[in-house]
Amino acid sequence: MEEKTIQIAGSITVDELANALGLSVTELIGTLFKNGIVATINQRLDFETASIIIDELGLENVKLEKKNTSTKTSDIHNRELSDKAVDRPPVVAVMGHVDHGKTTLLDTLLNKKTVEGEAGGITQHISAYQLNHDGRWITFLDTPGHEAFAAIRQHGAMLTDIVVIVVAADDGVKPQTVEAINFAKSANAKIIVAINKIDREGADIDRTKADLSNHGLQPEEWGGDITMVPISAKMNQNLDQLLDMILLTADIEELKADIDIPAEGLVIESHMETGKGSVVNLLVTGGELKTGEFIVAGSTYGKVRTMLDWKGKPKGKATPSVPVTVTGFKDLPNFGDRFVEVKDEKTARKMALLNAQAIANEMASANVTGSDLLRMMNVADNSKVFNVIVKGDVLGSVTSVVDSLKLIDTHGEITLNIVSTGVGDINENDVYMAAGENTVIYGFNVSVPINISKMAARDGVPIRTYRVIYELLDDAKHEMENLLDAEIIEEDKGEMKVLGVFRTEKTSIIAGGEVLTGEAKAGYLARVVRNKQFIAEVEVTSVQKEKMDVDSLVAGETGGLALKTASKVDLQIGDRLKFFTRETKKRTL
Ligand code: GDP
């Protein structure tokens, strides 16, 4: 057989790998599925996955080779770039703890950098926008929260080049700051810290820097590698400097993309609009997207009918790092889906169909962990099931809530069962589906009509609505914690040697002895041990010394104990009482 070498730079799409192997895409998707990997045609596989699959297919003549590329994050999709790659604007996400000033920062930048009046005209929710600083563009992403990024990362894409972490100088590093740091690191994004609210009285820049260093971010001025810019988002202080630093970082990173390839990118928002159909926000990451072109994303496809820039102005052509809003998709693609341009409608339809099959497989496999199946199969599984219904204002938020819920680590003890999801207000059907089941309905940015909340109250169905995703996740986490078995904590307290047994009744004993170690105290539990064998568990109800009630007997002292037993215990001289306390503690995830 002819030897074949396939070079992989970072990753390879299912489509590309099938082509390289001379297999049909369906065959490859099938093999991936058998190996527990649910992939769509334009999904990227890493080197390890590709090797496993080639092994699985028994293709001994095929050799995989890792192609060395520059380690720079020069392309969002980790795609190998050609010599013709051109510079592209940086894609920046602003993250940080709640109330530290993310929204204020984005608002001030927007007002500062857009012509008077323009910003005011933007009323709809925007998921991305572009600012011009010193004649160069910067793309900012505004997302429902960190979880959204985590969800995108799960889809195998890298969305941001730079993460600006906002930390309030009067509050320091907080849980979501740490989350943002971890996210940026895991996504391989460059970090710039904006130390905000420096106009405030309690602001302490040095303390904030020290706090950040303790969390692994060393400021440049202290010999580290993280740029930290003290700003006041509210007072518009040092924001130019922050933008300078973003551009400088972009320069160092040499951010580039190919434009002579079919257009590709990511779905960052999608919703339906009356009269327009699907309205989808895309971030182009490679190639140039034009109206009239055919694109596929997940199980849907379409011809780009209209394309608008983030301000709502028609745009004929979108280049890499440019966010646009398009219409023309037959159906709503999911948040985080990769889109690709294809040559004609027939190819688009075929690819969407293949993706739909892959997605159906995913659904089927997801259901295997569902509570119904578990119950039907009567599997003696220690895990408990948490049922949820998720409703959101737009598909993007539903997807990001669902994906984030799935990311809650329950150490395998709780199974999350997504009963259903949907866009729109909570309705009768949701309550109907939740009734009789131990199910929580979560609404994100949606409302609950009064008749529905009455119906839910009557049926005992909990409905929880949130506007902040992490609050929703906190609640879900709390619900799952309630399902966990409590942790039992026992603490040894001491040991007594029994020297006399004065009275033994059905549920009580009076005995005397010498405390060898620790102490004996009323309220302690004790194990009766004879020749190293456990006999029974008893409880100390009172302690006496020289016939007087005392608080405790300590090592070296002798005295009497009244013990409570669950059933008759035949305590004997020479037995040991091993005292301990037992607490049950609610566990957390
Ligand atoms: P987010 O939750 O991170 O989006 O925080 P917000 O942008 O909503 O800000 C939370 C609060 O902090 C608001 O009351 C802002 O007005 C205030 N704030 C934000 N930035 C600054 C700042 O630079 N200085 C002062 N004094 N207040 C600020």
Coordinates of C-alpha atoms in Angstrom, one line a residue, residues 89-92 126-131 137-142 159 265-269 280-285 289 307-315 317-326 339:
P89 CA -7.7 43.8 14.1
P90 CA -7.4 42.3 17.6
V91 CA -10.5 40.7 19.1
V92 CA -10.9 41.8 22.7
I126 CA -25.0 44.3 20.4
S127 CA -22.8 41.3 20.8
A128 CA -19.7 42.9 19.2
Y129 CA -18.5 46.2 18.0
Q130 CA -15.5 48.0 16.6
L131 CA -13.7 51.1 17.7
W137 CA -9.6 49.0 14.4
I138 CA -10.2 47.0 17.6
T139 CA -13.1 44.5 17.8
F140 CA -14.8 44.3 21.2
L141 CA -17.0 41.4 22.1
D142 CA -19.8 41.8 24.5
L159 CA -12.6 33.6 20.1
G265 CA -15.9 32.5 11.4
L266 CA -18.1 32.1 14.4
V267 CA -21.7 32.6 15.2
I268 CA -21.8 35.0 18.2
E269 CA -25.6 35.7 18.4
V280 CA -27.4 36.2 12.9
N281 CA -24.3 38.0 14.2
L282 CA -21.1 36.6 12.9
L283 CA -17.4 37.2 13.6
V284 CA -15.4 36.7 10.4
T285 CA -12.1 35.0 11.2
L289 CA -17.7 37.3 3.5
M307 CA -25.2 42.1 5.7
L308 CA -24.9 45.0 8.2
D309 CA -22.0 46.3 10.2
W310 CA -22.4 46.5 14.0
K311 CA -24.0 50.0 13.6
G312 CA -26.6 48.6 11.3
K313 CA -25.1 50.1 8.1
P314 CA -25.1 47.9 5.0
K315 CA -21.7 46.3 4.4
K317 CA -17.7 42.7 2.4
A318 CA -16.6 41.6 5.8
T319 CA -12.9 40.9 6.4
P320 CA -11.3 39.0 9.3
S321 CA -12.1 40.2 12.9
V322 CA -15.1 42.1 11.6
P323 CA -18.4 41.5 13.3
V324 CA -21.5 41.6 11.0
T325 CA -25.2 40.9 11.2
V326 CA -26.5 38.7 8.4
F339 CA -19.5 29.0 9.8

